XYZ file of C-alpha atoms in Angstrom:
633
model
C 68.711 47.419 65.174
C 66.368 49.645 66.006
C 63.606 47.860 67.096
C 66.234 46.236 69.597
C 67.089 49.782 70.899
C 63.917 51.100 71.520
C 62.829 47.865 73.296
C 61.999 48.611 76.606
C 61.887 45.929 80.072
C 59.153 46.472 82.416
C 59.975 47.121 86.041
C 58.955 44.779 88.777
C 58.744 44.850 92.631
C 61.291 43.562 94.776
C 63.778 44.633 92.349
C 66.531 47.452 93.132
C 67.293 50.739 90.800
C 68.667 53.926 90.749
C 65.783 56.843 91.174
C 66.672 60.160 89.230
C 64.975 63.259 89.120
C 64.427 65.046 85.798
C 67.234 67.316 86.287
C 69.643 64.421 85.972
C 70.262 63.778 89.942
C 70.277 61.303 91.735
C 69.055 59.831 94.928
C 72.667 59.223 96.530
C 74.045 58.924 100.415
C 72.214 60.047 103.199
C 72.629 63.061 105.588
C 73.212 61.217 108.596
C 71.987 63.091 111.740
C 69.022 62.217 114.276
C 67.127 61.926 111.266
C 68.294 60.304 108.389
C 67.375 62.924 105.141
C 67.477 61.585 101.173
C 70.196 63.905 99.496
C 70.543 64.430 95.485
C 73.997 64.867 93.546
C 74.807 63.726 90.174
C 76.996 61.007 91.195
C 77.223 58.685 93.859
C 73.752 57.278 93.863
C 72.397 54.877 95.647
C 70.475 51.372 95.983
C 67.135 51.473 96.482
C 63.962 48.405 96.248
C 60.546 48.535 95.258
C 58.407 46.960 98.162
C 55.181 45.915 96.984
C 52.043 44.074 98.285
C 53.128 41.296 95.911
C 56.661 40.273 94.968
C 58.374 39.730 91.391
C 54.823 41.776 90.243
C 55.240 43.631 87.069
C 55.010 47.741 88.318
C 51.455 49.180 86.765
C 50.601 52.872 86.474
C 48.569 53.630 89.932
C 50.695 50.881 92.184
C 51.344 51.785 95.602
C 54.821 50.955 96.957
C 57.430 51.502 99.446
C 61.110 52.598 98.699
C 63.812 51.176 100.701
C 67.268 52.333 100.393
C 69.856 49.495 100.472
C 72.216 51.973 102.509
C 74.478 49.817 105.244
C 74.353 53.359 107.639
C 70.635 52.873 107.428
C 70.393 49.772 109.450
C 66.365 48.841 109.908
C 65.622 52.187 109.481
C 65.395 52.055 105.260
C 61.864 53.446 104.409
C 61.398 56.301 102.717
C 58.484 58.891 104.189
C 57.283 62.332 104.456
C 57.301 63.944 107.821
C 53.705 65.745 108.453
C 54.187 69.268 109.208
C 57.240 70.350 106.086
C 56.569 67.298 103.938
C 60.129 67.212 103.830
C 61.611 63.622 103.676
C 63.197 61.175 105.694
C 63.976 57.429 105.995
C 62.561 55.615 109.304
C 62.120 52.315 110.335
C 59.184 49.936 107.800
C 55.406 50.198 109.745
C 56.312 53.730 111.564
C 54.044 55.037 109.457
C 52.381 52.986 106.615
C 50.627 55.936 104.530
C 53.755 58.483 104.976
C 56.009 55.336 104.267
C 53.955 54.349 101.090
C 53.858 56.246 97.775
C 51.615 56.233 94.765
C 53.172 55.665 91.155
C 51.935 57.401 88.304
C 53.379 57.453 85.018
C 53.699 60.602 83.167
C 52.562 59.833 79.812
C 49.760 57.475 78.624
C 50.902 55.277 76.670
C 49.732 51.941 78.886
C 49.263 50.650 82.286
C 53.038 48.599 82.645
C 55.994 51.042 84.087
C 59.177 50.377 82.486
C 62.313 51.160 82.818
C 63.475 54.975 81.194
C 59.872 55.670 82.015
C 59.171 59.288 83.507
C 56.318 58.614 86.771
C 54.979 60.816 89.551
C 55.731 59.720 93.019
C 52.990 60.933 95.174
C 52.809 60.580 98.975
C 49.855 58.094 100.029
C 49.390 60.110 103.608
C 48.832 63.768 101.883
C 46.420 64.240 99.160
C 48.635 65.120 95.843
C 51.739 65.772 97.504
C 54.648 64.409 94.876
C 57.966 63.889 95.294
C 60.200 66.572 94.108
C 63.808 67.981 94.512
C 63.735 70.813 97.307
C 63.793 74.111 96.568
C 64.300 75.546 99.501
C 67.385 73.202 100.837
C 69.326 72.514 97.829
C 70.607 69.346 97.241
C 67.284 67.277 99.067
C 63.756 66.538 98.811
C 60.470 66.831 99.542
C 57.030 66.445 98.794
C 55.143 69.690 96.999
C 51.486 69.209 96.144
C 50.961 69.064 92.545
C 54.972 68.859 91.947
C 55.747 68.467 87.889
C 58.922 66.800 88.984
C 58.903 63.673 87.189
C 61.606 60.874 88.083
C 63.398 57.789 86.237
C 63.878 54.369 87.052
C 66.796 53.188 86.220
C 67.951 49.446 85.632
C 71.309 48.819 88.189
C 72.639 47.112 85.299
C 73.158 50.908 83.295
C 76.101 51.046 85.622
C 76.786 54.322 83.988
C 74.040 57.168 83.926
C 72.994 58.190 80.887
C 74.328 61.580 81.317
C 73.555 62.864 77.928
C 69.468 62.793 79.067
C 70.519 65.390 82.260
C 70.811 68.597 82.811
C 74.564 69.980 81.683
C 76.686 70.088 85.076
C 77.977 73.630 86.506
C 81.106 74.174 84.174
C 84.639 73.158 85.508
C 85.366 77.024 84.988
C 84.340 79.262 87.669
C 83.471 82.244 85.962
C 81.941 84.570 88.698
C 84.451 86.894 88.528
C 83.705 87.805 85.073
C 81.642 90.995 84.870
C 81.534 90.567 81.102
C 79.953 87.185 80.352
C 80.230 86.154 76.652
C 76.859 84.003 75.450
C 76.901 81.524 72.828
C 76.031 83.267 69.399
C 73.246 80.496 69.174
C 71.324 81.561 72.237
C 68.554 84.354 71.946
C 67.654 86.059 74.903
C 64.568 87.200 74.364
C 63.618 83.145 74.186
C 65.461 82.651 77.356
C 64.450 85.150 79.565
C 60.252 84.538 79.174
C 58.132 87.335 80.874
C 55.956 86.290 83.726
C 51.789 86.188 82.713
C 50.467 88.953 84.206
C 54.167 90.551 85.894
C 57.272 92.232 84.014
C 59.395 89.381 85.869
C 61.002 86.019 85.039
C 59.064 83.684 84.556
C 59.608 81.643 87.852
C 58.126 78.298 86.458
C 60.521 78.474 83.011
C 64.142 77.001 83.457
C 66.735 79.659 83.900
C 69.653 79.746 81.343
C 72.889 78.781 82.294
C 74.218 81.868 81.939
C 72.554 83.425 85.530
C 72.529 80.392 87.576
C 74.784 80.811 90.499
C 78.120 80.504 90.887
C 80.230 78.185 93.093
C 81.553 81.336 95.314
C 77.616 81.645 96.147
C 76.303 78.317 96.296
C 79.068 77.854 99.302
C 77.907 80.832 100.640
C 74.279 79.458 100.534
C 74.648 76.036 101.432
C 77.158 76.404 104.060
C 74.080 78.363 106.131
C 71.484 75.387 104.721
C 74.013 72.469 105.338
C 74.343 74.314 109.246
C 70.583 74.386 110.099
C 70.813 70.754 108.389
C 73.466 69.239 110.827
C 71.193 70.534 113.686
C 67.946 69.645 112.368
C 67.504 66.454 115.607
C 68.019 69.834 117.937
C 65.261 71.598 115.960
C 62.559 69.277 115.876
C 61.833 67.486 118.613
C 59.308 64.634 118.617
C 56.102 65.690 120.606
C 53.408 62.157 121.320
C 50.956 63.385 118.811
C 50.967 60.700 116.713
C 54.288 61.029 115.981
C 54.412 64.073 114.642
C 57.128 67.106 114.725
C 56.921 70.151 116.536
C 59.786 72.823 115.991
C 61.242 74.127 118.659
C 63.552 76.593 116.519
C 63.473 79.676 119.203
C 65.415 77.662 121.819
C 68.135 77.161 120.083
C 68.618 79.702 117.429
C 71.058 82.610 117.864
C 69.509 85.887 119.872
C 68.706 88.349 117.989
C 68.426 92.575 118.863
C 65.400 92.583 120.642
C 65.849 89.139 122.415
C 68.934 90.725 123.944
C 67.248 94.281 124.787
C 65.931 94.488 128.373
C 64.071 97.267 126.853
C 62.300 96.012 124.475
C 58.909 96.594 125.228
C 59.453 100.379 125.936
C 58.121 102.838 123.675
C 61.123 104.519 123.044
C 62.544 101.351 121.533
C 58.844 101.310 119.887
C 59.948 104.855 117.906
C 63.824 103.626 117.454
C 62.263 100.243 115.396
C 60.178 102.367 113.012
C 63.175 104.572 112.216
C 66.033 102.428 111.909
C 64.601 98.937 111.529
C 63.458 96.596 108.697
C 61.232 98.723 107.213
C 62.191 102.269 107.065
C 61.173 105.326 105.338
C 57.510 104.762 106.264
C 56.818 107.915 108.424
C 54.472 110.941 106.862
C 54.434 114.065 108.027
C 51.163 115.282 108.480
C 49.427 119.038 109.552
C 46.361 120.226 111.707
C 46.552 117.283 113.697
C 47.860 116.636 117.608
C 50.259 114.637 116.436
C 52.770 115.290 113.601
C 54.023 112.241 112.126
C 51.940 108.679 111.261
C 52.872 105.334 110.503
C 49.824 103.565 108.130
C 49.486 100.320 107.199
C 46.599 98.999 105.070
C 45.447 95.322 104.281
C 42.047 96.225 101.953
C 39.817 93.015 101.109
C 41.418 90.892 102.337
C 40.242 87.501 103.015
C 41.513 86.611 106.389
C 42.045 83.581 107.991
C 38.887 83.025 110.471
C 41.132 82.568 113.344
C 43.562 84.909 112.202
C 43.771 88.588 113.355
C 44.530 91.327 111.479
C 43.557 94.948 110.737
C 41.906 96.430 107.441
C 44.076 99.369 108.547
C 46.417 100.633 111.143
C 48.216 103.805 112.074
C 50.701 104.764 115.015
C 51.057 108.116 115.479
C 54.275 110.280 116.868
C 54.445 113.848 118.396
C 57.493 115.726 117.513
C 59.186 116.847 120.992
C 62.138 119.227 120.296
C 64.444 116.702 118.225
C 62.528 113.520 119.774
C 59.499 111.850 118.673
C 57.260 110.090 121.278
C 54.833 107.790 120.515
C 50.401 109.692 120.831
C 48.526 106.746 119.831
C 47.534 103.922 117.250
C 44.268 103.707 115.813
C 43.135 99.986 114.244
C 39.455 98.686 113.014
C 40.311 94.912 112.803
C 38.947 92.189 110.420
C 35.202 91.156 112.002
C 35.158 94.238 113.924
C 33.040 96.967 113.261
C 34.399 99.711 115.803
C 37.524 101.403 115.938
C 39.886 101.000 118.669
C 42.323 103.892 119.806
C 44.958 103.293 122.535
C 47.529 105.806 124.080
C 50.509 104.628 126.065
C 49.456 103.780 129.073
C 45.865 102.379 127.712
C 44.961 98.538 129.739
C 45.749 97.700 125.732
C 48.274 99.705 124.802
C 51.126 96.771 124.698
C 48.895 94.828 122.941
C 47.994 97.384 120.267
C 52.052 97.883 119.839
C 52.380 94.449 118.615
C 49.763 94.302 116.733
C 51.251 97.074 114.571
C 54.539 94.998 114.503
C 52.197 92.211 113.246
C 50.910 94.345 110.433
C 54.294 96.004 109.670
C 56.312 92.631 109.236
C 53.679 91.249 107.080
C 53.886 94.951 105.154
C 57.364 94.911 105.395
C 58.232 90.791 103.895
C 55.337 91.591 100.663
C 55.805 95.013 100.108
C 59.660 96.086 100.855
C 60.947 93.478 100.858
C 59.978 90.886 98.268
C 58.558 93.093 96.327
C 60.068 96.771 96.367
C 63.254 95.461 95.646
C 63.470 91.493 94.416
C 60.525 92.081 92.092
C 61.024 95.701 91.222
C 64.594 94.614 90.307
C 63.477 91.857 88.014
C 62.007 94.056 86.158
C 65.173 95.792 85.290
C 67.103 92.351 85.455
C 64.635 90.937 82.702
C 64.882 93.905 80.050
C 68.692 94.629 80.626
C 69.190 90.286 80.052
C 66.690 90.129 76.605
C 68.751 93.326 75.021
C 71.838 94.844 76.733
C 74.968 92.979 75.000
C 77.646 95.653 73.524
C 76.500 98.254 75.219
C 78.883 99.724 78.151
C 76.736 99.641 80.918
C 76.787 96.211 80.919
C 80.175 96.699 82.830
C 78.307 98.440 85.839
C 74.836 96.798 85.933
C 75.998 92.967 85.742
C 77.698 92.715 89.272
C 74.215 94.372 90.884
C 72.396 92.007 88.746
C 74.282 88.646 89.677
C 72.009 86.052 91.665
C 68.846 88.357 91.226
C 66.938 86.310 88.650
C 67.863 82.928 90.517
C 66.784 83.793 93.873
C 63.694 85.373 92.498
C 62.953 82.310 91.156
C 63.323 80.286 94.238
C 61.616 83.061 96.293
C 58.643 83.171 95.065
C 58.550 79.388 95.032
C 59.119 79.399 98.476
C 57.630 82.622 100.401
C 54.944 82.457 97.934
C 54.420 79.464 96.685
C 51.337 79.186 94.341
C 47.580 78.038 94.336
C 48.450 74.403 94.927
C 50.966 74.803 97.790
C 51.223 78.091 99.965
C 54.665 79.994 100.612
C 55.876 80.651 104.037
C 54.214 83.919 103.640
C 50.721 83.027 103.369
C 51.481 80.092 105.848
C 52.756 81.953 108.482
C 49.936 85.125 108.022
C 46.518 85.085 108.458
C 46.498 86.059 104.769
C 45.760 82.987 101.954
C 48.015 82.732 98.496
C 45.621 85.190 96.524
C 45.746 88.189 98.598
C 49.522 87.955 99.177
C 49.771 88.138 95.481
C 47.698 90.860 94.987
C 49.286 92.958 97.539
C 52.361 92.186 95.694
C 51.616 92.988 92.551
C 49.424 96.167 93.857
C 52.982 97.646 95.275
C 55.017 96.905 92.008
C 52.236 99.256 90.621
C 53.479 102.581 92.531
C 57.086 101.746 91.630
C 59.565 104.150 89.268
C 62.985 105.468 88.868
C 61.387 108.300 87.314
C 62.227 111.332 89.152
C 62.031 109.362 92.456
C 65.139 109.889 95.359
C 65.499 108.023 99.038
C 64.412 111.877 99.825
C 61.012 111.208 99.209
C 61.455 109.067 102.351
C 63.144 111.107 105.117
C 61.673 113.110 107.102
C 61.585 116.837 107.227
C 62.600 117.669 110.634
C 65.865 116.712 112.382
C 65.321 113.730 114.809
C 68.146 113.084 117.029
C 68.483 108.893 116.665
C 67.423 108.710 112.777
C 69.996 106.993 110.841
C 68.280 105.514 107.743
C 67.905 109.114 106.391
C 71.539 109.877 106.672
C 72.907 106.667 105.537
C 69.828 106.483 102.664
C 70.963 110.015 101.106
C 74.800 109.609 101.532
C 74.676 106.712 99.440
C 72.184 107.767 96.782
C 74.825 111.051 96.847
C 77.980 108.469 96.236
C 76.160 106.271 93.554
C 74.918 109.468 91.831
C 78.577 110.763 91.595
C 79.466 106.994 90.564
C 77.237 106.621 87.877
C 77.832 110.166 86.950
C 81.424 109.416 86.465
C 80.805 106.368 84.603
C 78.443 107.670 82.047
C 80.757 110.408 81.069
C 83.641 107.912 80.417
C 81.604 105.804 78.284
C 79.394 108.518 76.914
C 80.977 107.376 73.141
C 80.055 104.119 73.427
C 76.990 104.218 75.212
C 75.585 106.404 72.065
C 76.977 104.422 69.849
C 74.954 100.986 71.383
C 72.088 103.205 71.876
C 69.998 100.849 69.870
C 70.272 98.224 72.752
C 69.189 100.925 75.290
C 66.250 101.677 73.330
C 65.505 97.918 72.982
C 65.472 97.840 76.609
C 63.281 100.840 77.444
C 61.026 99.441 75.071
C 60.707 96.209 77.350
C 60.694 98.205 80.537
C 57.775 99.875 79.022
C 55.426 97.188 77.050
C 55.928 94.942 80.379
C 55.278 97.621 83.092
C 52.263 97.401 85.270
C 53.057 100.923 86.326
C 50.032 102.797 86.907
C 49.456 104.927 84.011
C 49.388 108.054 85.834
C 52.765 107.608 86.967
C 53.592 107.571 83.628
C 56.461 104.847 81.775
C 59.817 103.276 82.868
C 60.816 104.441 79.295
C 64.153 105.373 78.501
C 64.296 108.414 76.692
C 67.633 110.290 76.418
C 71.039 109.771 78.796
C 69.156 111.880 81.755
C 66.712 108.896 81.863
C 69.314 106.505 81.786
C 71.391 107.679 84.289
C 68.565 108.065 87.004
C 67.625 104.631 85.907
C 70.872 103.390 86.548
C 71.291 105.629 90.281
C 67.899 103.846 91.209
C 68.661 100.343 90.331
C 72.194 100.263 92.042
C 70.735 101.952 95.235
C 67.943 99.427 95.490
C 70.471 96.402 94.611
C 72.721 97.530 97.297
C 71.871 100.019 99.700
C 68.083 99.079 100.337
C 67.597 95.635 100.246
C 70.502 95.026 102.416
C 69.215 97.583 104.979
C 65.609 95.290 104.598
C 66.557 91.828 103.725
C 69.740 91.960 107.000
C 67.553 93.199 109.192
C 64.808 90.991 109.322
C 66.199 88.757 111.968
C 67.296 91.977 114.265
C 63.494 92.747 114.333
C 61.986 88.972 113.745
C 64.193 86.980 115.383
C 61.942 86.725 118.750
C 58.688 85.504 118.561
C 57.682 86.926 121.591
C 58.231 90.750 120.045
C 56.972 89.931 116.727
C 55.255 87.398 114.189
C 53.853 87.546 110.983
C 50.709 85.653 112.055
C 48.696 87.022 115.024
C 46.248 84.102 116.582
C 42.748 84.352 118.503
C 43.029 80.698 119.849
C 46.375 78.811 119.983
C 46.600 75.811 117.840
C 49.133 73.257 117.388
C 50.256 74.491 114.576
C 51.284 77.751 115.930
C 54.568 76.328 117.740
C 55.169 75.309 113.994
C 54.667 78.021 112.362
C 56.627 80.395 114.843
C 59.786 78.156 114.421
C 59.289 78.120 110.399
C 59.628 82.450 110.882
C 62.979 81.705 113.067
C 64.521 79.291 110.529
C 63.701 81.064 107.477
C 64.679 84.948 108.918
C 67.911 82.947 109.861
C 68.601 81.807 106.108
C 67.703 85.035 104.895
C 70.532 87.097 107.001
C 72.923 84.265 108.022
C 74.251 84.755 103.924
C 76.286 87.720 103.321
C 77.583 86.965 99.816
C 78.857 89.393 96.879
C 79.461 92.274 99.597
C 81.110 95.827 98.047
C 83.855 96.084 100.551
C 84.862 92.724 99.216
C 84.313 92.887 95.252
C 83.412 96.356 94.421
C 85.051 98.839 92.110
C 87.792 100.347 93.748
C 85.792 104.188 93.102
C 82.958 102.603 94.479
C 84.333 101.302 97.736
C 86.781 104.244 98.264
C 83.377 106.638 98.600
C 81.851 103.777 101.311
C 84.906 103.968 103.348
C 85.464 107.847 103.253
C 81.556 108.228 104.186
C 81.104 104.899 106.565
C 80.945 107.922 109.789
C 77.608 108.388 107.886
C 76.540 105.420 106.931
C 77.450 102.967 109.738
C 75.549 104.054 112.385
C 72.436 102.880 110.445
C 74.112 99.858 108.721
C 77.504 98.270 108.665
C 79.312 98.790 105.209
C 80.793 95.735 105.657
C 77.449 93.858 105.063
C 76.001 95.810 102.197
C 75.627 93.441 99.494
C 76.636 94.373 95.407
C 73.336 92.940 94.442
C 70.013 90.746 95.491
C 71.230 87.162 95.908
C 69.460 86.232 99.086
């Protein structure tokens, strides 16, 4: 008996199978559109043939093939290939393409040269050195290639008419629990072997699988996918076949929706200049500064950097503003550029004064995407995510922090993936800048090293004189005033309990603290008495809510037009620039297209009371209506 079960039957070309990724899905139906694009799903799957060089061949580790699906929809065009600028997959007519049509097979293990059946292989693109096949992590529910992809997929026999669903992943559960601020986990489950610590960051460990428990729920994946699934029914409108070969070109700005700055006749003036840097993506960067002609600067720093050699950017830059009554106009900006050994000053009305503007747009929106955004809030709220996940169970503020945590860990996981990527395959951030992998993670993890609750307010941000068309300082303290009286009101409610569960609180501080990279001067993100706990608690729900929504919704308002401002700045157009231009459109699109988990809509009745009463305040700066409970996008 058991030498009949383990038996296995070795795979040969010509033959058809089911192909299933590691996570248990399959490939299944197409996403019929100009292009036809390879979906995944745990049921429905599909048909698909080995083509080899030599029919009825037994399949040997190293063979190179082509996979045809056996799709009716497909007609002729039933080959399976990688497009060349995203990788991302398609199925186009056989000899198109004969290295993006043809893939490698590897098999994971060595334990021989024959592939059978059950067998886990790599699938690696023959065009594209090391690029594997692998599920999609930016459009869930398709695939790509990735270079150096772990994703490891199954042949299956077509005679297994049923999967063998006890070797997948568990399915979502039939029960949608999202609306359950007080998730019960399994008494089996420890959390401190669940949530693993990054190697070398107090975050999640992004290449670990994420327990069940925080994946997201079917109220968000809608949410999400309904924006994907859009950009995906337009994709032949996107991408437009150029005679290069063949090859893409995006031609994303033509057809995606305007944004602020697109519609602004204006938008080149330099009082729109000053509005930007006080109400736009990345607030709360203006210093006041004495003895100087000018009384307010904007600085921006890239140190040792290595930058791309056609790239442009500066080691430093700073715009300075002269306070005029309750105005501020713009004096100058001062740069020194990479290769450049002089420093360049321009005043409005300098032959390179418009030029110098966008070049500190340049260097603020690649400031602004590594340091506010993905890392002063997603990261420095995975910090808190992580120790409040590996001890906080019985404790009461479990209550308030799980709605502001919900989606945090997840999309954290996928972010970095995709807007950093790793050694092996850049992120749209280092893509899109002149800056490689390396220094965009040491700029990140330089940032996380300034950041504490400790004693810190949004009033360490706003400015000390009154300037007539500042909003973020309004709308930043009234809501750091509502969530103080919020928390304040919930600690002394639960002020029992939370003493009594102290022991978890404690468990947590000591997490926050062993896993900080907080410089030591700054001192810990210990927890030492209720004070601590309560300005912990302020901080974290103001930076869930308040500030990355003001960041992460903005981005296309100030992003959205290529012509205003990109996150790479080029001394000689390439090819690759239309590319990479359309890549910044689509993905600031994603990013502020999904307004899931928003207060008005879920939030504690206190909680959205004090937003309504105080939205005079507040809205001129940002729309209530669109700040988010916590950091799922």
């Amino acid at each position: 008996m058991t030498a009949t079960a383990t038996k296995k039957t070795a795979i040969k070309t010509n033959v058809t199978f089911y192909l299933r990724h590691r996570n248990g899905q399959y490939l299944v139906s197409v996403d019929k559109g100009r292009y036809y694009f390879p979906q995944l799903d745990t049921t429905g799957q599909v048909k698909l043939q080995l083509k080899g060089r030599n029919n009825n061949q037994q399949l040997k580790d190293g063979d190179t093939v082509k996979i045809c699906s056996q799709e009716s929809v497909l007609g002729k065009k039933d080959i399976l290939g990688a497009f060349a600028d995203s990788h991302n997959c398609y199925y186009w007519k056989d000899g198109y393409d004969d290295k993006k049509q043809s893939w490698y097979i590897n098999k994971v293990k060595d334990d021989g040269d024959v592939i059978c059946y059950g067998d886990e292989v790599y699938i690696t693109n023959v065009s594209y050195k090391n690029q594997r096949l692998a599920a999609d992590t930016r459009y869930h529910g398709y695939i790509t290639t990735k270079k150096n992809a772990l994703d490891s997929w199954i042949i299956e026999s077509i005679d297994n008419q049923q999967p063998q669903k006890s070797k997948s992943k568990p399915a979502k559960p039939d029960t949608d629990t999202e609306n359950n601020q007080n998730p019960e986990k399994p008494a089996t489950e420890n959390p401190k072997q669940q949530f693993i610590y990054a190697d070398g960051f107090p975050t999640f460990d992004s290449t670990k699988e994420l327990p069940q428990t925080v994946q997201p729920t079917r109220h968000w994946q809608f949410n999400f996918l309904t924006s994907q699934i859009g950009l995906k029914a337009v994709q032949g409108l996107l991408t437009i076949p150029t005679q290069n070969n063949g090859q893409l070109q995006l031609t994303a700005a033509t057809y995606l929706p305007p944004n602020l700055t697109r519609l602004n006749p204006d938008k080149y003036s330099d009082e729109f200049f000053v509005e930007r840097r006080l109400n736009g993506f990345n607030p709360g960067q203006m210093k006041r500064v004495e003895n100087q002609p000018w009384q307010y600067i904007i600085r921006y720093e890239f140190k040792d950097a290595q930058v791309d050699d056609n790239g442009i950017l500066p080691q430093y830059i700073e715009a300075r503003f002269c306070l005029d009554g309750e105005k501020l106009n713009p004096h100058s900006i001062q740069y020194l550029l990479y290769g450049d050994t002089e420093t360049q000053n321009q005043k409005p009305g300098d032959s390179d004064w418009e030029w110098s503007k966008k070049l500190f747009r340049n260097a603020e929106f690649v400031s602004h995407e590594l340091r506010t955004h993905l890392g002063a809030t997603h990261l420095n709220m995975d910090q808190y995510a992580m120790a409040y996940y590996r001890n906080i169970d019985k404790n009461p503020i479990k209550q308030l922090l799980h709605p502001h945590f919900e989606g945090l860990l997840k999309i954290d996981q996928q972010g970095i993936n995709v807007l950093i990527g790793d050694e092996a395959n850049e992120g749209t951030v280092p893509s899109l800048t002149c800056l490689n992998y390396q220094d965009s993670q040491r700029l990140l993890k330089e940032n996380l090293k300034y950041l504490t609750y400790r004693n810190w307010t949004p009033r360490q941000q706003t400015l000390p004189d009154y300037i007539e068309n500042n909003y973020f300082d309004t709308a930043a303290i009234t809501m750091w005033n509502i969530l103080t009286e919020y928390v304040k009101n919930f600690c002394d409610e639960h002020q029992q309990e939370i003493q009594q569960h102290w022991s978890e609180i404690q468990a947590m501080s000591d997490d926050l603290s062993s896993h900080s990279i907080l410089l030591p001067e700054l001192g810990t993100l210990d927890i030492k008495n209720i004070s601590d706990l309560r300005q912990m608690l302020i901080y974290i729900i103001y930076i869930c809510t308040f500030q990355h929504s003001w960041v992460n919704n903005k981005q296309y308002e100030d992003g959205g037009d290529i012509e205003y401002a990109t996150l790479g700045m080029w001394k000689n157009n390439d090819p690759a620039v239309a590319a990479r231009n359309a890549q910044q459109l689509i993905t600031l699109w994603n990013l502020t297209s999904v307004r899931y988990n928003l207060i008005m809509d879920i939030g504690s009745t206190e909680l959205k009371n004090a937003l309504w009463e105080n939205r005079d305040k507040i809205n001129p700066g940002i729309d209530i209506n669109s700040i988010l409970m916590s950091i799922s996008i």
